[in-house]
Coordinates of C-alpha atoms and ligand atoms in Angstrom, one line a residue:
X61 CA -12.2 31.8 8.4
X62 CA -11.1 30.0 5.5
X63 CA -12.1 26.2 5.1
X64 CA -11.9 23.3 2.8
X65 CA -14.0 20.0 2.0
X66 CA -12.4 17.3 3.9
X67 CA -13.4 13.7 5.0
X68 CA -13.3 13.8 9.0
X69 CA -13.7 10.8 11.6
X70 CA -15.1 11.8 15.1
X71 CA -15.7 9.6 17.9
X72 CA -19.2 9.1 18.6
X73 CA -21.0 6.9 20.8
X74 CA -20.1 3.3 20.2
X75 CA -17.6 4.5 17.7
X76 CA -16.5 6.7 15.3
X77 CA -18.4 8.2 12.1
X78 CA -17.2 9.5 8.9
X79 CA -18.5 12.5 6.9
X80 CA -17.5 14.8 4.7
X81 CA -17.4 18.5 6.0
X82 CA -16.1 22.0 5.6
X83 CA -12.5 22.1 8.2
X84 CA -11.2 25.5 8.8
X85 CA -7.4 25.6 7.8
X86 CA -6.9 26.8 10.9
X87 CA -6.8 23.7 11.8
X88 CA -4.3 22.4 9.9
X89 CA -1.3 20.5 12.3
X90 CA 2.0 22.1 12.0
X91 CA 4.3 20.9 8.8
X92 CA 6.8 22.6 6.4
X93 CA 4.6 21.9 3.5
X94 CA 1.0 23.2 2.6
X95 CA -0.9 20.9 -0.1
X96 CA -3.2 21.6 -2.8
X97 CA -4.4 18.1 -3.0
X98 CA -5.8 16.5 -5.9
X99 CA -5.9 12.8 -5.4
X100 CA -5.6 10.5 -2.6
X101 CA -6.0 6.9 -2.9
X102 CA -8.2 3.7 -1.0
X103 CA -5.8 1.4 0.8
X104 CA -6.8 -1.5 3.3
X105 CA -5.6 0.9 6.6
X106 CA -7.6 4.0 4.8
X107 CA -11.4 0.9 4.8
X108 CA -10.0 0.6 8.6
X109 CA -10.6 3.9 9.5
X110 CA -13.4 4.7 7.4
X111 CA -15.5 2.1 9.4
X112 CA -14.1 2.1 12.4
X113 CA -13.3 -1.9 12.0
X114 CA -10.4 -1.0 13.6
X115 CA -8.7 1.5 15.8
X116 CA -5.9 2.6 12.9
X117 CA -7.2 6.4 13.9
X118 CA -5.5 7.5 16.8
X119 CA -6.1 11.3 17.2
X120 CA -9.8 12.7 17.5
X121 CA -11.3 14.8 14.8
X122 CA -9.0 12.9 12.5
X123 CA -8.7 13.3 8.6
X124 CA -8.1 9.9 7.0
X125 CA -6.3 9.0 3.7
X126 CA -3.0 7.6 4.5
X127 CA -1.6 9.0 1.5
X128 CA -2.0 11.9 -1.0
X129 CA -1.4 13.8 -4.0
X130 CA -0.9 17.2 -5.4
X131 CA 0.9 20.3 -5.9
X132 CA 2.8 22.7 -3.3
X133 CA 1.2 25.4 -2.2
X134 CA 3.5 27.1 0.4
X135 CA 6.7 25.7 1.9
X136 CA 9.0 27.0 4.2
X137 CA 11.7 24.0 3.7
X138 CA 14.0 25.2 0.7
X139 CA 13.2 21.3 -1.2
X140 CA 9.7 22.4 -1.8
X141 CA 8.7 25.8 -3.6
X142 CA 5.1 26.3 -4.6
X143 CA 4.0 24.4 -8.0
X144 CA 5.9 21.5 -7.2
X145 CA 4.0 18.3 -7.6
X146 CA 4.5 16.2 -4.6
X147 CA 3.5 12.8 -2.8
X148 CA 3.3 12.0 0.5
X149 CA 2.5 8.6 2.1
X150 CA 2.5 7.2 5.9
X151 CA 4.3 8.6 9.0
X152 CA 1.2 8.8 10.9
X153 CA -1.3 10.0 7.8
X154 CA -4.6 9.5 8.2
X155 CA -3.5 7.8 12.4
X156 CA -2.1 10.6 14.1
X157 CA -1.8 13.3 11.9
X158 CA -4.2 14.8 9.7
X159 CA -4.2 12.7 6.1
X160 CA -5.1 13.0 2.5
X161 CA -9.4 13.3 2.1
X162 CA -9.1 16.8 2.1
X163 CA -8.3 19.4 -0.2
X164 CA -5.5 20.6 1.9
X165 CA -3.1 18.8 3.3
X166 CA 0.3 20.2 5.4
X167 CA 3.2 17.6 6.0
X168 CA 6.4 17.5 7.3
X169 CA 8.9 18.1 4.5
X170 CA 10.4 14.4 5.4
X171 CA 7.4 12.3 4.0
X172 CA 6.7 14.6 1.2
X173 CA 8.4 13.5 -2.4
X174 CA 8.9 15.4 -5.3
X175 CA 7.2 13.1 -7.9
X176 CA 9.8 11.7 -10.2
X177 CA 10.1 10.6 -14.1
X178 CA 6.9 12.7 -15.0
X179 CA 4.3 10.6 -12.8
X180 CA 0.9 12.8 -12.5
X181 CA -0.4 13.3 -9.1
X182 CA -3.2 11.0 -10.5
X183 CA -0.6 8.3 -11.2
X184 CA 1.4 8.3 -7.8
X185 CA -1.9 7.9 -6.0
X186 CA -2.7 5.0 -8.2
X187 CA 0.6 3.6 -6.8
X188 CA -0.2 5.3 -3.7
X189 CA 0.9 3.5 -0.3
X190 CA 0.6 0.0 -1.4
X191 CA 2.6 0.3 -4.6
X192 CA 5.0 2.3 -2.8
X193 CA 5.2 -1.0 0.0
X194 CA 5.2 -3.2 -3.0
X195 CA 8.4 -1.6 -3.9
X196 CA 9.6 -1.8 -1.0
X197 CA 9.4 -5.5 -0.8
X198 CA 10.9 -6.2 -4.1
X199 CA 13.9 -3.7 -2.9
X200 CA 14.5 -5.9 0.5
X201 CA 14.2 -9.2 -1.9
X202 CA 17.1 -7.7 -3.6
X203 CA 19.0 -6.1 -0.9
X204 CA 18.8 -10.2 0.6
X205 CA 20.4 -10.6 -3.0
X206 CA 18.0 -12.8 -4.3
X207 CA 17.4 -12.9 -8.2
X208 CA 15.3 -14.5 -11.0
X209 CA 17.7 -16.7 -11.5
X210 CA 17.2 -18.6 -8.0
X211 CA 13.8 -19.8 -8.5
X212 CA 10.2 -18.5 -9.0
X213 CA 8.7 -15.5 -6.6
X214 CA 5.3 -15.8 -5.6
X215 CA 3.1 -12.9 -4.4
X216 CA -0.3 -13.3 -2.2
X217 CA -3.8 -11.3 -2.2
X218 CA -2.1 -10.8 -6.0
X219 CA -5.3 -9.2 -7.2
X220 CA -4.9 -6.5 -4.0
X221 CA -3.3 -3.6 -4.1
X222 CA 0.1 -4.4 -3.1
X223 CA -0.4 -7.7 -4.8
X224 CA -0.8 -6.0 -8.3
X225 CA 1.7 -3.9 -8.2
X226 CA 4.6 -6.7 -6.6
X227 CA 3.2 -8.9 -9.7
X228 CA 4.2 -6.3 -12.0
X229 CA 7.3 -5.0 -10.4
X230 CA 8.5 -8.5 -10.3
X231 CA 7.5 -9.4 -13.5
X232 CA 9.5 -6.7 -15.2
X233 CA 12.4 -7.4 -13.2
X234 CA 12.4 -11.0 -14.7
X235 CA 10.6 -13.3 -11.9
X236 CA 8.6 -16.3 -12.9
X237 CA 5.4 -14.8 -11.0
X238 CA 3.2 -16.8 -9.3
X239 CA -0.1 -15.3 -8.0
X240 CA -2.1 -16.3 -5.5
X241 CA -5.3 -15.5 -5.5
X242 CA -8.7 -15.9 -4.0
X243 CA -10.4 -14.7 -7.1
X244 CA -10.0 -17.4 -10.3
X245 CA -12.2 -14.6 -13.0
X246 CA -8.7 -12.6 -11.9
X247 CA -6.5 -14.8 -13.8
X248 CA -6.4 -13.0 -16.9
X249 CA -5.9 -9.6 -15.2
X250 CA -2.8 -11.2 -13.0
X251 CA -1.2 -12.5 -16.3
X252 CA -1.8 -9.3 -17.9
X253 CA 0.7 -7.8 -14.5
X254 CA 2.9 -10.3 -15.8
X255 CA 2.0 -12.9 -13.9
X256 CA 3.2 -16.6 -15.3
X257 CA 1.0 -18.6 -12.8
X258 CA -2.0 -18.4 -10.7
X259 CA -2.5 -21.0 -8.2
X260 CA -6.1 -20.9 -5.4
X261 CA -5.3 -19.1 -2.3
X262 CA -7.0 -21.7 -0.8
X263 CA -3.9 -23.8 -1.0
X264 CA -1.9 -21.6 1.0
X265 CA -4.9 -20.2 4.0
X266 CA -5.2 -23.6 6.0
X267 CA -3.2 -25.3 8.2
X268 CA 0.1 -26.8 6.9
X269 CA 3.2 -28.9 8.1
X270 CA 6.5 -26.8 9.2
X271 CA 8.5 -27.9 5.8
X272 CA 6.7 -28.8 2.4
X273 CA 7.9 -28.9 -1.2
X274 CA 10.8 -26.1 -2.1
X275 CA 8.4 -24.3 -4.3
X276 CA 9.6 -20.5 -4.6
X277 CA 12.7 -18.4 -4.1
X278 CA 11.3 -15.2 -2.6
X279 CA 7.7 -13.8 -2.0
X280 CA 5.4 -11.2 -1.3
X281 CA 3.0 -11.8 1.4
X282 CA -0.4 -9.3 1.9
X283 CA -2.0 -11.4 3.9
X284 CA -0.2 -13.0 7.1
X285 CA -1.7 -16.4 9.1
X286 CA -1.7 -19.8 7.8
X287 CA -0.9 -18.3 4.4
X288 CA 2.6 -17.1 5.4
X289 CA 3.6 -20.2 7.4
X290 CA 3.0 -22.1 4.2
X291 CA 4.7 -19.8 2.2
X292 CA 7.6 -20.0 4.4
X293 CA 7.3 -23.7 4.7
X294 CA 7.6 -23.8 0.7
X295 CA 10.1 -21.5 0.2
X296 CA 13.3 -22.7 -1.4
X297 CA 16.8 -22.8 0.4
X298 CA 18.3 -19.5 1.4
X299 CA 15.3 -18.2 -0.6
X300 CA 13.2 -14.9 1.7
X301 CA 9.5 -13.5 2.1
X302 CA 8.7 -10.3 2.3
X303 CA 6.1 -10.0 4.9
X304 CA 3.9 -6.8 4.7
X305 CA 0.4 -7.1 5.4
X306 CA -2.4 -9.3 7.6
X307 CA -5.3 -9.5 5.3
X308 CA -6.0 -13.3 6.4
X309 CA -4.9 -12.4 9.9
X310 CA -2.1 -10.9 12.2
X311 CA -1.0 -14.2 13.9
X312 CA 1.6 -16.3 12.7
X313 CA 1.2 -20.1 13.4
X314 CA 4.4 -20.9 12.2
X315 CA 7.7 -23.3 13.4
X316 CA 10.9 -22.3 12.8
X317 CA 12.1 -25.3 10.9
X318 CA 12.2 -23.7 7.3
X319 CA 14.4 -20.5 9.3
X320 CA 17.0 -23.3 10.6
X321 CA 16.9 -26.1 8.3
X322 CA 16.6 -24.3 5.1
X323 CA 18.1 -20.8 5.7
X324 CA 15.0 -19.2 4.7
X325 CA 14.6 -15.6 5.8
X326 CA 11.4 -13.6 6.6
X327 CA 12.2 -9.8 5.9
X328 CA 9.4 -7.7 7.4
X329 CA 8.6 -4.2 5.5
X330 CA 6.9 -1.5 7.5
X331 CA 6.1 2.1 4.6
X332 CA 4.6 3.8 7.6
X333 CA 8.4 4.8 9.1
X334 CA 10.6 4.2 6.1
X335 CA 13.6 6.4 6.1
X336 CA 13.6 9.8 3.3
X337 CA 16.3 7.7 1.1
X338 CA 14.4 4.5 1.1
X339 CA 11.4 6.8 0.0
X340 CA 13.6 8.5 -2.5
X341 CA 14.5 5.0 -3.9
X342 CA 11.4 3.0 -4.3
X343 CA 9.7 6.2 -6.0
X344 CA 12.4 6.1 -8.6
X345 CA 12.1 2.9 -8.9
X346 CA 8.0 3.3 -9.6
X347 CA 8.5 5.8 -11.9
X348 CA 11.2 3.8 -13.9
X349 CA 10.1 0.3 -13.6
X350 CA 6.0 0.1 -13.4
X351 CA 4.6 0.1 -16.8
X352 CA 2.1 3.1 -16.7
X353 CA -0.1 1.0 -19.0
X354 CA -0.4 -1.9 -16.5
X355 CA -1.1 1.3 -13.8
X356 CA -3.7 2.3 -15.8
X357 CA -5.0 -1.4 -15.8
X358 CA -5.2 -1.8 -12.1
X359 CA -6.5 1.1 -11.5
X360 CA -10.5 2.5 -10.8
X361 CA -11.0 6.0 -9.6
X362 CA -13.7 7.3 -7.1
X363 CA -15.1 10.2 -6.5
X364 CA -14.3 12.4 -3.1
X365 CA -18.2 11.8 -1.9
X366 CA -18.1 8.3 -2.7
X367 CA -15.0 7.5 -0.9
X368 CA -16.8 6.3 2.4
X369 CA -19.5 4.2 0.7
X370 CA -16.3 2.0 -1.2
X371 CA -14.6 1.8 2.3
X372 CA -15.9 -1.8 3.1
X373 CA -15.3 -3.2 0.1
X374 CA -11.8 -3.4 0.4
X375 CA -11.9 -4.8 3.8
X376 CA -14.3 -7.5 2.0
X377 CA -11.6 -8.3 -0.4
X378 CA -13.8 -6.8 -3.2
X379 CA -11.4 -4.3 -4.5
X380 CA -9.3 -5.1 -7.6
X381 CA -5.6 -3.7 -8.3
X382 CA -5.8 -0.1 -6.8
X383 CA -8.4 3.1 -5.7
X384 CA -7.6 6.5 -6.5
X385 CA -9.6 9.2 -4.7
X386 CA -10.0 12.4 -6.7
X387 CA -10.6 15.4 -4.5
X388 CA -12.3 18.5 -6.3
X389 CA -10.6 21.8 -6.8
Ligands
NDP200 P1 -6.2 -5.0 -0.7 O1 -7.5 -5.2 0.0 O2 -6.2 -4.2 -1.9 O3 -5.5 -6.4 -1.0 C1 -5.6 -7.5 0.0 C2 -5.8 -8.8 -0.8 O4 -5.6 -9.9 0.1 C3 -7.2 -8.9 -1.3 O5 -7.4 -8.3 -2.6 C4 -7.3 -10.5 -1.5 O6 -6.6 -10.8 -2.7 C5 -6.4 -10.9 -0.3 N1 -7.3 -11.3 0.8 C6 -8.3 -10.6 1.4 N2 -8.8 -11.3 2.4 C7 -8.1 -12.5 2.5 C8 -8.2 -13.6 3.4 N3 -9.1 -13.7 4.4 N4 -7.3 -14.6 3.2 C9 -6.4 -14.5 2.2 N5 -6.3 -13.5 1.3 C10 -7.1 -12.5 1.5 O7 -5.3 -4.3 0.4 P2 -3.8 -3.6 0.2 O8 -3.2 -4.3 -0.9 O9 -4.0 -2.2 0.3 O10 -3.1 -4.1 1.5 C11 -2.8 -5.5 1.7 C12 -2.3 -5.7 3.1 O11 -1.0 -5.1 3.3 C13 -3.2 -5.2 4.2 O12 -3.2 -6.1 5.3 C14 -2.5 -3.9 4.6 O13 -2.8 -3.5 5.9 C15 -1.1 -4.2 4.4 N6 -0.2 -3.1 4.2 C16 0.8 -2.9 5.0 C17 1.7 -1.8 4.8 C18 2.9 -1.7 5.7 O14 3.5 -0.6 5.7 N7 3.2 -2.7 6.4 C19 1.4 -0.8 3.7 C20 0.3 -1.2 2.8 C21 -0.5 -2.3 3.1 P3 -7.1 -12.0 -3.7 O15 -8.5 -11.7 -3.9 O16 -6.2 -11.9 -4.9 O17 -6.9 -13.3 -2.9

């Protein structure tokens, strides 16, 4: 039998529990693609089903990490030969099929990338899944043809991990950035992304009427509730929102009044099912436009056995920028 550390979630009583332990390759679920992996990364799903705060695991022993790192051991799809260094994030990772805390991973040949413009394995899983969703936001700003030119862009939960890497994205593609954030002592880190502004998140969390003041063109929003009513509320005419993530809340309590009096769009991004050339794009995009200096920035690394003791502190909000897991060889 041959086996590999891994991080594995069972189903217990009253829950499920997290530990690391030795998983028999055996074991492995069917892919085109077996992975030496050498970094995986913390993201707000991956705190989910660490904890079990929520039910993001869907498939009993599970591995989590919704996204990894490292170089191709065996493949029998002819756009992967051994020594490649490769990425995968999402379609089911760390849900429903078996993710990145291991040091083996095996993926379908569709969510696997070949890592482009000389990023490290280290370096894509400091993107990891919420860069690669940052990206993808920015991309659906443009594709709704919007531009620095029409007005500022704001991004929310800016000092998260999506947050950071929207602020910098947008910032080198010429937005006036304004971050919102929940952590003032941030505000020199968020102008160091590139952000021009940082206004309270508290501005944005309560309550607010259906149309305010046309503040911003486009945004990013990480966080959902009250916070993206209000940012829809404020957004400018014909200006959109990228809506990715629910770290206020899932709900919505919004009107439609900014949708039909103002034109304003709300352009929802999903990573988990993004289609190969969408994939293909944003990672070229990554490699071309994130400054690897501001990566380096944002970025803190953990060790594999410390992986499930940092898991609630990104549910808390405590995380800053983004968590790279490094798995032993
Ligand atoms: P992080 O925890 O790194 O960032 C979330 C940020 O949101 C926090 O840092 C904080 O920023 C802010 N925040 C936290 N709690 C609250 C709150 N109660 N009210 C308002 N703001 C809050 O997580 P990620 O960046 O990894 O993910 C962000 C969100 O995006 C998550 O909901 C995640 O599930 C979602 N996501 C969705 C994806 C998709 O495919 N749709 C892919 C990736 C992520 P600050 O301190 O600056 O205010």
């Amino acid at each position: 039998m041959t086996t590999f550390r891994a991080i594995r979630v069972d189903r217990v009583e009253g829950g499920t529990r997290a530990a690391c332990v030795d998983f028999d390759e055996a074991d492995l679920m069917d892919g085109d693609v077996t992975v030496r992996v050498t970094h995986s990364s913390l993201n707000y799903k991956d705190g989910l089903a660490l904890t079990g705060k929520s039910p993001v695991v869907r498939r009993f022993p599970m591995i989590p990490g919704i996204d990894f790192a490292g170089i191709v051991e065996s493949s029998s799809h002819p756009d992967f030969a051994p020594g490649d260094a490769v990425a995968a994030t999402g379609g089911g990772l760390g849900e429903t099929r078996l993710g990145g805390y291991a040091q083996r991973a095996r993926a379908p040949a569709a969510l696997l990338v070949k890592l482009p413009g000389g990023l490290t394995p280290a370096q894509a899983m400091a993107i990891g899944t919420a860069g690669f969703t940052a990206a993808l936001c920015v991309m659906a700003l443009e594709r709704h043809g919007l531009k620095p030119a029409d007005g500022p862009a704001i991004v929310t939960g800016a000092a998260g991990g999506v947050g950071s890497v929207a602020v910098a994205l947008l910032a080198k593609a010429g937005w006036h950035v304004i971050a919102s954030t929940g952590r003032p002592g941030e505000a020199g880190y968020l102008r160091d992304l590139g952000a021009a502004e940082t206004i309270d998140r508290a501005e944005l969390s309560s309550p607010g009427r259906p149309l305010g003041k046309e503040r911003w063109a486009a945004g990013v929003d990480a966080v959902g509730s009250h916070t993206l009513a209000n940012l829809l509320a404020q957004t400018k005419y014909s200006g959109a929102i990228a809506a990715t993530g629910l770290a206020q809340g899932m709900d919505l309590p919004a009107t439609v009044a900014p949708f039909i009096l103002r034109g304003v769009a709300l352009l929802g991004v999903d990573s988990v099912g993004c289609p190969r050339e969408r994939r293909l794009e944003a990672w070229a995009r990554l490699a071309r436009d994130l400054d690897r200096g501001k990566l380096a920035e944002m970025t803190r690394t953990v060790q594999f056995d410390e992986v499930i003791g940092v898991a609630g502190e990104i549910l808390a909000g405590r995380t800053r920028g983004r968590t790279v897991v490094e798995i032993p060889a």
